[in-house]
């Protein structure tokens, strides 16, 4: 009994577990690994949350955020307003358009560049999303074509759908018309 106690004391004594310590050299402790993973994930989520924290903004920052949100609605509503003013007050509208006719061409080019850069980034993002959707849709084409072929094979007017094969009795029965009281009545009335 003393020998076994000494072996156990050697392996598990002194508040340590020699077997556990040896195994952990070759295999990760699942509990400690889970704890490390949780810590890493928590830190990553905190860092991600810090990116989206809104710092205490001053009046100027809030004002500029509002100004940055104005161009698209202003352009859309302004264009609709021009149509309305052309219908309601055609002379007023014609006078304003004569003023626009005096704007030099380089200024129109500059306006085009500004509007293109402002809306171009949004257009590019939407275009890339559209292309991704097209690729996803195209991945379904073979399955859709197979389904369409299977459905067309089930149509009554497709070739061979009523093929009786080698069954002579069925072939003869297919050639004899069935009684159709509604059609017979219609023929008599005509």
Coordinates of N, CA and C in Angstrom, one line a residue:
X1 N 0.8 -1.2 0.0 CA 0.0 0.0 0.0 C 0.9 1.2 0.0
X2 N 2.0 1.2 0.7 CA 2.9 2.4 0.7 C 3.5 2.7 -0.6
X3 N 3.8 1.6 -1.4 CA 4.4 1.9 -2.7 C 3.4 2.6 -3.6
X4 N 2.1 2.2 -3.6 CA 1.1 2.8 -4.4 C 0.9 4.2 -4.0
X5 N 0.9 4.5 -2.7 CA 0.8 5.9 -2.2 C 1.9 6.7 -2.7
X6 N 3.1 6.2 -2.7 CA 4.3 7.0 -3.2 C 4.2 7.3 -4.7
X7 N 3.7 6.3 -5.5 CA 3.6 6.5 -6.9 C 2.5 7.6 -7.2
X8 N 1.4 7.5 -6.5 CA 0.3 8.5 -6.6 C 0.8 9.9 -6.2
X9 N 1.5 9.9 -5.1 CA 2.1 11.2 -4.6 C 3.1 11.8 -5.6
X10 N 3.8 10.9 -6.2 CA 4.8 11.3 -7.2 C 4.1 11.9 -8.4
X11 N 3.0 11.2 -8.9 CA 2.3 11.7 -10.1 C 1.3 12.8 -9.8
X12 N 0.6 12.8 -8.6 CA -0.4 13.8 -8.4 C -0.2 14.6 -7.2
X13 N 0.9 14.5 -6.5 CA 1.2 15.2 -5.3 C 1.7 16.6 -5.5
X14 N 1.8 17.4 -4.5 CA 2.3 18.7 -4.5 C 1.4 19.7 -5.3
X15 N 0.1 19.5 -5.2 CA -0.9 20.4 -5.9 C -0.6 20.4 -7.5
X16 N -0.1 19.4 -8.0 CA 0.0 19.3 -9.5 C -0.3 17.9 -10.0
X17 N -0.6 17.9 -11.2 CA -1.0 16.6 -11.8 C 0.0 16.4 -13.0
X18 N 0.9 15.4 -12.8 CA 2.0 15.2 -13.7 C 1.4 14.6 -15.0
X19 N 0.4 13.8 -15.0 CA -0.3 13.2 -16.2 C -0.9 14.4 -17.0
X20 N -1.6 15.2 -16.3 CA -2.3 16.3 -17.0 C -1.3 17.3 -17.6
X21 N -0.2 17.6 -16.9 CA 0.8 18.5 -17.4 C 1.5 17.8 -18.6
X22 N 1.7 16.5 -18.6 CA 2.4 15.9 -19.7 C 1.5 15.8 -20.9
X23 N 0.2 15.6 -20.7 CA -0.8 15.5 -21.8 C -0.9 16.9 -22.5
X24 N -0.9 17.9 -21.7 CA -1.1 19.3 -22.2 C 0.1 19.7 -23.1
X25 N 1.2 19.0 -23.0 CA 2.3 19.3 -23.9 C 1.9 18.9 -25.3
X26 N 1.2 17.8 -25.5 CA 0.8 17.3 -26.8 C -0.6 17.7 -27.2
X27 N -1.5 18.0 -26.3 CA -2.8 18.4 -26.6 C -3.3 19.6 -25.8
X28 N -3.9 20.5 -26.5 CA -4.4 21.8 -25.8 C -5.5 21.4 -24.8
X29 N -5.4 22.1 -23.7 CA -6.4 22.0 -22.7 C -7.7 22.7 -23.2
X30 N -8.7 22.0 -23.4 CA -9.9 22.5 -24.1 C -10.5 23.7 -23.3
X31 N -10.6 23.6 -22.0 CA -11.1 24.7 -21.2 C -10.3 26.0 -21.3
X32 N -9.0 25.8 -21.2 CA -8.1 27.0 -21.3 C -8.2 27.5 -22.8
X33 N -8.2 26.7 -23.8 CA -8.3 27.1 -25.1 C -9.6 27.9 -25.4
X34 N -10.7 27.4 -24.8 CA -12.0 28.1 -24.9 C -12.0 29.4 -24.3
X35 N -11.3 29.5 -23.1 CA -11.2 30.8 -22.4 C -10.4 31.8 -23.2
X36 N -9.3 31.3 -23.8 CA -8.4 32.2 -24.7 C -9.2 32.7 -25.9
X37 N -10.0 31.7 -26.5 CA -10.8 32.1 -27.7 C -11.8 33.1 -27.3
X38 N -12.5 32.9 -26.2 CA -13.5 33.9 -25.7 C -12.9 35.3 -25.5
X39 N -11.7 35.3 -24.9 CA -11.0 36.5 -24.6 C -10.7 37.2 -25.9
X40 N -10.1 36.5 -26.9 CA -9.8 37.1 -28.2 C -11.0 37.6 -28.9
X41 N -12.1 36.8 -28.9 CA -13.3 37.3 -29.6 C -13.9 38.5 -28.9
X42 N -13.9 38.5 -27.6 CA -14.4 39.7 -26.8 C -13.6 41.0 -27.2
X43 N -12.3 40.8 -27.2 CA -11.4 42.0 -27.6 C -11.7 42.4 -29.0
X44 N -11.9 41.5 -29.9 CA -12.2 41.9 -31.3 C -13.5 42.6 -31.4
X45 N -14.5 42.1 -30.7 CA -15.8 42.8 -30.7 C -15.7 44.2 -30.0
X46 N -14.9 44.3 -29.0 CA -14.8 45.7 -28.4 C -14.1 46.6 -29.4
X47 N -13.1 46.1 -30.1 CA -12.4 47.0 -31.1 C -13.3 47.3 -32.2
X48 N -14.2 46.4 -32.6 CA -15.1 46.7 -33.7 C -16.2 47.7 -33.2
X49 N -16.6 47.6 -32.0 CA -17.6 48.5 -31.4 C -17.0 49.9 -31.3
X50 N -15.7 50.0 -31.0 CA -15.0 51.3 -30.9 C -15.0 52.0 -32.2
X51 N -14.9 51.2 -33.3 CA -14.9 51.9 -34.7 C -16.2 52.6 -34.9
X52 N -17.3 52.1 -34.4 CA -18.6 52.7 -34.7 C -19.1 53.6 -33.6
X53 N -18.3 53.8 -32.6 CA -18.7 54.8 -31.5 C -18.7 56.2 -32.1
X54 N -19.7 56.9 -31.8 CA -19.7 58.3 -32.3 C -19.2 59.2 -31.2
X55 N -18.1 59.8 -31.5 CA -17.4 60.7 -30.5 C -18.4 61.8 -30.3
X56 N -18.2 62.4 -29.1 CA -19.1 63.6 -28.8 C -18.8 64.7 -29.9
X57 N -19.8 64.9 -30.7 CA -19.6 65.8 -31.8 C -20.0 67.2 -31.4
X58 N -19.2 68.2 -32.0 CA -19.6 69.6 -31.7 C -20.6 70.0 -32.7
X59 N -21.0 71.3 -32.6 CA -22.0 71.8 -33.5 C -21.6 71.8 -35.0
X60 N -20.3 72.1 -35.2 CA -19.8 72.1 -36.6 C -19.9 70.7 -37.2
X61 N -19.5 69.7 -36.5 CA -19.5 68.3 -37.0 C -20.9 67.9 -37.3
X62 N -21.9 68.2 -36.5 CA -23.3 67.9 -36.7 C -23.8 68.6 -38.0
X63 N -23.4 69.9 -38.1 CA -23.8 70.7 -39.2 C -23.3 70.1 -40.5
X64 N -22.0 69.7 -40.5 CA -21.4 69.1 -41.7 C -22.0 67.8 -42.1
X65 N -22.4 67.0 -41.1 CA -23.0 65.7 -41.4 C -24.4 66.0 -42.1
X66 N -25.1 67.0 -41.6 CA -26.3 67.4 -42.3 C -26.1 67.9 -43.7
X67 N -25.1 68.7 -43.9 CA -24.8 69.2 -45.2 C -24.5 68.1 -46.2
X68 N -23.7 67.1 -45.7 CA -23.4 65.9 -46.5 C -24.6 65.1 -47.0
X69 N -25.6 65.2 -46.2 CA -26.8 64.4 -46.6 C -27.8 65.2 -47.5
X70 N -27.5 66.4 -47.8 CA -28.4 67.2 -48.6 C -28.4 67.0 -50.2
X71 N -27.2 66.8 -50.8 CA -27.2 66.9 -52.3 C -28.1 66.0 -53.0
X72 N -28.2 64.7 -52.7 CA -29.1 63.8 -53.5 C -30.6 64.3 -53.4
X73 N -31.1 64.5 -52.1 CA -32.5 64.9 -52.1 C -32.7 66.3 -52.7
X74 N -31.7 67.2 -52.6 CA -31.9 68.5 -53.2 C -31.9 68.4 -54.7
X75 N -31.1 67.6 -55.3 CA -31.1 67.5 -56.7 C -32.4 66.8 -57.2
X76 N -32.8 65.8 -56.5 CA -34.1 65.2 -57.0 C -35.3 66.1 -56.8
X77 N -35.4 66.7 -55.6 CA -36.5 67.6 -55.4 C -36.4 68.9 -56.3
X78 N -35.2 69.4 -56.5 CA -35.0 70.5 -57.4 C -35.5 70.3 -58.8
X79 N -35.1 69.1 -59.3 CA -35.5 68.7 -60.7 C -37.0 68.6 -60.8
X80 N -37.7 68.0 -59.8 CA -39.1 67.9 -59.8 C -39.7 69.3 -59.7
X81 N -39.1 70.2 -58.9 CA -39.6 71.6 -58.8 C -39.5 72.3 -60.2
X82 N -38.4 72.0 -60.9 CA -38.3 72.7 -62.3 C -39.4 72.2 -63.2
X83 N -39.8 71.0 -63.1 CA -41.0 70.5 -64.0 C -42.2 71.2 -63.5
X84 N -42.5 71.3 -62.2 CA -43.7 72.0 -61.7 C -43.7 73.5 -62.1
X85 N -42.5 74.1 -61.9 CA -42.5 75.6 -62.3 C -42.7 75.8 -63.8
X86 N -42.2 74.9 -64.6 CA -42.4 75.0 -66.1 C -43.9 74.9 -66.4
X87 N -44.6 74.1 -65.7 CA -46.0 74.0 -66.0 C -46.8 75.1 -65.3
X88 N -46.5 75.6 -64.2 CA -47.2 76.6 -63.5 C -46.9 78.0 -64.0
X89 N -45.6 78.3 -64.1 CA -45.2 79.6 -64.5 C -44.2 79.6 -65.7
X90 N -44.7 79.3 -66.9 CA -43.8 79.1 -68.0 C -42.8 80.3 -68.3
X91 N -43.3 81.5 -68.2 CA -42.4 82.6 -68.5 C -41.3 82.8 -67.4
X92 N -41.6 82.6 -66.2 CA -40.6 82.6 -65.1 C -39.5 81.5 -65.4
X93 N -40.0 80.3 -65.8 CA -39.1 79.2 -66.1 C -38.2 79.5 -67.3
X94 N -38.8 80.1 -68.3 CA -38.1 80.4 -69.5 C -37.0 81.5 -69.2
X95 N -37.3 82.5 -68.4 CA -36.3 83.5 -68.0 C -35.1 82.8 -67.3
X96 N -35.4 81.9 -66.4 CA -34.3 81.2 -65.7 C -33.5 80.3 -66.6
X97 N -34.1 79.7 -67.5 CA -33.4 78.8 -68.5 C -32.5 79.7 -69.4
X98 N -32.9 80.9 -69.7 CA -32.1 81.8 -70.5 C -30.8 82.1 -69.7
X99 N -31.0 82.3 -68.4 CA -29.8 82.5 -67.6 C -28.8 81.4 -67.6
X100 N -29.4 80.1 -67.5 CA -28.6 78.9 -67.5 C -27.8 78.8 -68.9
X101 N -28.5 79.3 -70.0 CA -27.8 79.2 -71.3 C -26.6 80.1 -71.3
X102 N -26.4 81.0 -70.4 CA -25.2 81.9 -70.4 C -24.1 81.3 -69.6
X103 N -24.3 80.2 -68.9 CA -23.2 79.5 -68.2 C -22.2 79.0 -69.1
X104 N -20.9 79.3 -69.0 CA -19.8 78.9 -69.9 C -19.6 77.3 -69.8
X105 N -19.2 76.8 -70.9 CA -19.0 75.3 -71.0 C -18.1 74.7 -70.0
X106 N -16.9 75.4 -69.8 CA -16.0 74.8 -68.7 C -16.7 74.6 -67.4
X107 N -17.6 75.5 -67.0 CA -18.3 75.4 -65.8 C -19.2 74.2 -65.8
X108 N -19.8 73.9 -66.9 CA -20.7 72.7 -67.0 C -19.8 71.5 -66.8
X109 N -18.6 71.5 -67.4 CA -17.7 70.4 -67.3 C -17.3 70.2 -65.8
X110 N -17.0 71.2 -65.1 CA -16.7 71.2 -63.7 C -17.8 70.6 -62.9
X111 N -19.0 71.1 -63.2 CA -20.2 70.6 -62.5 C -20.4 69.1 -62.8
X112 N -20.2 68.7 -64.0 CA -20.3 67.2 -64.3 C -19.3 66.4 -63.6
X113 N -18.0 66.9 -63.4 CA -17.0 66.2 -62.7 C -17.4 66.0 -61.2
X114 N -17.8 67.1 -60.6 CA -18.2 67.1 -59.2 C -19.4 66.1 -59.0
X115 N -20.4 66.2 -59.8 CA -21.5 65.3 -59.6 C -21.1 63.8 -59.9
X116 N -20.3 63.6 -60.9 CA -19.8 62.3 -61.2 C -19.0 61.7 -60.0
X117 N -18.1 62.4 -59.5 CA -17.4 61.9 -58.3 C -18.3 61.7 -57.1
X118 N -19.3 62.6 -56.9 CA -20.1 62.4 -55.8 C -21.0 61.2 -55.9
X119 N -21.6 61.0 -57.1 CA -22.5 59.9 -57.3 C -21.8 58.6 -57.8
X120 N -20.5 58.8 -58.3 CA -19.8 57.7 -58.9 C -19.5 56.5 -57.9
X121 N -19.1 56.9 -56.7 CA -18.8 55.9 -55.7 C -20.0 55.0 -55.4
X122 N -21.1 55.7 -55.2 CA -22.4 54.9 -54.9 C -22.7 54.0 -56.1
X123 N -22.6 54.6 -57.3 CA -22.9 53.8 -58.5 C -22.0 52.6 -58.6
X124 N -20.7 52.7 -58.3 CA -19.8 51.6 -58.4 C -20.2 50.5 -57.3
X125 N -20.5 50.9 -56.1 CA -20.9 49.9 -55.1 C -22.2 49.2 -55.6
X126 N -23.2 49.9 -56.1 CA -24.4 49.3 -56.5 C -24.2 48.4 -57.7
X127 N -23.3 48.8 -58.6 CA -22.9 48.0 -59.8 C -22.3 46.7 -59.4
X128 N -21.4 46.7 -58.4 CA -20.7 45.5 -57.9 C -21.7 44.6 -57.2
X129 N -22.6 45.1 -56.5 CA -23.6 44.3 -55.8 C -24.5 43.6 -56.9
X130 N -24.8 44.4 -57.9 CA -25.6 43.8 -59.0 C -24.9 42.7 -59.7
X131 N -23.6 42.9 -60.0 CA -22.8 41.8 -60.6 C -22.7 40.6 -59.8
X132 N -22.6 40.7 -58.4 CA -22.6 39.6 -57.5 C -24.0 38.8 -57.6
X133 N -25.1 39.6 -57.7 CA -26.4 39.0 -57.8 C -26.5 38.2 -59.1
X134 N -26.0 38.8 -60.2 CA -26.0 38.1 -61.5 C -25.3 36.8 -61.4
X135 N -24.1 36.8 -60.8 CA -23.3 35.6 -60.7 C -24.1 34.5 -59.9
X136 N -24.7 34.9 -58.8 CA -25.5 34.0 -58.0 C -26.7 33.4 -58.8
X137 N -27.3 34.3 -59.6 CA -28.4 33.8 -60.4 C -28.0 32.9 -61.5
X138 N -26.8 33.2 -62.1 CA -26.3 32.3 -63.2 C -25.9 30.9 -62.6
X139 N -25.6 30.8 -61.4 CA -25.2 29.5 -60.8 C -26.4 28.6 -60.8
X140 N -27.7 29.2 -60.8 CA -28.9 28.4 -60.8 C -29.4 28.0 -62.2
X141 N -28.7 28.5 -63.2 CA -29.2 28.2 -64.6 C -29.3 26.7 -64.9
X142 N -28.3 25.9 -64.6 CA -28.4 24.5 -65.0 C -29.6 23.8 -64.4
X143 N -29.8 24.1 -63.1 CA -31.0 23.5 -62.4 C -32.3 24.0 -63.0
X144 N -32.4 25.3 -63.3 CA -33.6 25.8 -63.9 C -33.8 25.2 -65.3
X145 N -32.8 25.0 -66.1 CA -32.9 24.4 -67.4 C -33.4 23.0 -67.3
X146 N -32.9 22.3 -66.3 CA -33.3 20.9 -66.1 C -34.8 20.8 -65.7
X147 N -35.2 21.8 -64.9 CA -36.6 21.8 -64.4 C -37.5 22.1 -65.6
X148 N -37.1 23.1 -66.5 CA -37.9 23.5 -67.6 C -38.0 22.3 -68.6
X149 N -36.9 21.6 -68.8 CA -37.0 20.4 -69.7 C -37.9 19.4 -69.1
X150 N -37.9 19.1 -67.8 CA -38.7 18.1 -67.2 C -40.2 18.6 -67.3
X151 N -40.5 19.9 -67.2 CA -41.8 20.4 -67.3 C -42.3 20.3 -68.7
X152 N -41.5 20.6 -69.7 CA -41.9 20.5 -71.1 C -42.2 19.1 -71.5
X153 N -41.5 18.1 -70.9 CA -41.7 16.7 -71.2 C -43.1 16.3 -70.7
X154 N -43.7 17.0 -69.8 CA -45.0 16.6 -69.2 C -46.1 17.2 -70.0
X155 N -45.8 18.2 -71.0 CA -46.9 18.8 -71.7 C -47.6 17.8 -72.6
X156 N -48.9 18.0 -72.8 CA -49.7 17.1 -73.6 C -49.3 17.2 -75.1
X157 N -48.7 18.3 -75.6 CA -48.4 18.4 -77.0 C -46.9 18.1 -77.3
X158 N -46.2 17.6 -76.4 CA -44.8 17.3 -76.6 C -44.7 16.0 -77.3
X159 N -43.6 15.8 -78.1 CA -43.5 14.6 -78.9 C -43.3 13.4 -78.0
X160 N -44.1 12.3 -78.3 CA -43.9 11.1 -77.6 C -44.6 11.0 -76.3
X161 N -45.3 12.0 -75.9 CA -45.9 12.0 -74.5 C -47.0 10.9 -74.4
X162 N -47.7 10.6 -75.6 CA -48.8 9.7 -75.6 C -48.3 8.3 -76.2
X163 N -47.0 8.1 -76.3 CA -46.5 6.9 -76.9 C -47.0 5.7 -76.1
X164 N -47.6 4.8 -76.8 CA -48.2 3.6 -76.1 C -47.2 2.4 -76.1
X165 N -46.0 2.6 -76.7 CA -45.0 1.6 -76.7 C -45.4 0.4 -77.5
X166 N -45.3 -0.8 -76.9 CA -45.6 -2.0 -77.6 C -47.0 -2.6 -77.3
X167 N -47.8 -1.8 -76.5 CA -49.1 -2.2 -76.1 C -50.1 -2.0 -77.2
X168 N -50.5 -3.0 -78.0 CA -51.4 -2.9 -79.1 C -52.8 -2.5 -78.7
X169 N -53.3 -3.1 -77.6 CA -54.6 -2.7 -77.2 C -54.8 -1.3 -76.8
X170 N -53.8 -0.7 -76.2 CA -53.8 0.7 -75.8 C -53.6 1.6 -77.0
X171 N -52.9 1.1 -78.1 CA -52.8 1.9 -79.3 C -54.1 2.0 -80.0
X172 N -54.8 0.9 -80.1 CA -56.1 0.9 -80.7 C -57.1 1.7 -79.9
X173 N -57.1 1.6 -78.6 CA -58.0 2.4 -77.8 C -57.7 3.9 -77.9
X174 N -56.5 4.2 -78.2 CA -56.1 5.6 -78.3 C -56.7 6.2 -79.6
X175 N -56.9 5.4 -80.6 CA -57.4 5.9 -81.9 C -58.9 6.1 -81.9
X176 N -59.7 5.4 -81.0 CA -61.1 5.5 -80.9 C -61.5 6.7 -80.1
X177 N -62.3 7.6 -80.7 CA -62.7 8.8 -79.9 C -63.7 8.4 -78.8
X178 N -63.5 9.1 -77.7 CA -64.5 8.9 -76.6 C -65.7 9.7 -76.8
X179 N -66.8 9.3 -76.1 CA -68.0 10.1 -76.2 C -67.9 11.4 -75.5
X180 N -68.4 12.5 -76.2 CA -68.3 13.8 -75.6 C -69.7 14.4 -75.7
X181 N -70.6 14.3 -74.7 CA -71.9 14.8 -74.9 C -72.0 16.3 -75.2
X182 N -71.1 17.1 -74.6 CA -71.2 18.5 -74.8 C -70.8 18.8 -76.2
X183 N -69.8 18.2 -76.8 CA -69.5 18.4 -78.2 C -70.5 17.9 -79.1
X184 N -71.2 16.8 -78.8 CA -72.3 16.3 -79.7 C -73.4 17.3 -79.7
X185 N -73.8 17.8 -78.5 CA -74.9 18.8 -78.4 C -74.5 20.1 -79.2
X186 N -73.3 20.5 -79.1 CA -72.9 21.7 -79.8 C -72.9 21.5 -81.4
X187 N -72.6 20.3 -81.8 CA -72.6 20.0 -83.3 C -74.1 20.0 -83.7
X188 N -75.0 19.4 -82.9 CA -76.4 19.4 -83.3 C -77.0 20.8 -83.4
X189 N -76.5 21.7 -82.5 CA -77.1 23.1 -82.4 C -76.5 23.9 -83.6
X190 N -75.4 23.6 -84.1 CA -74.8 24.4 -85.2 C -75.3 24.1 -86.6

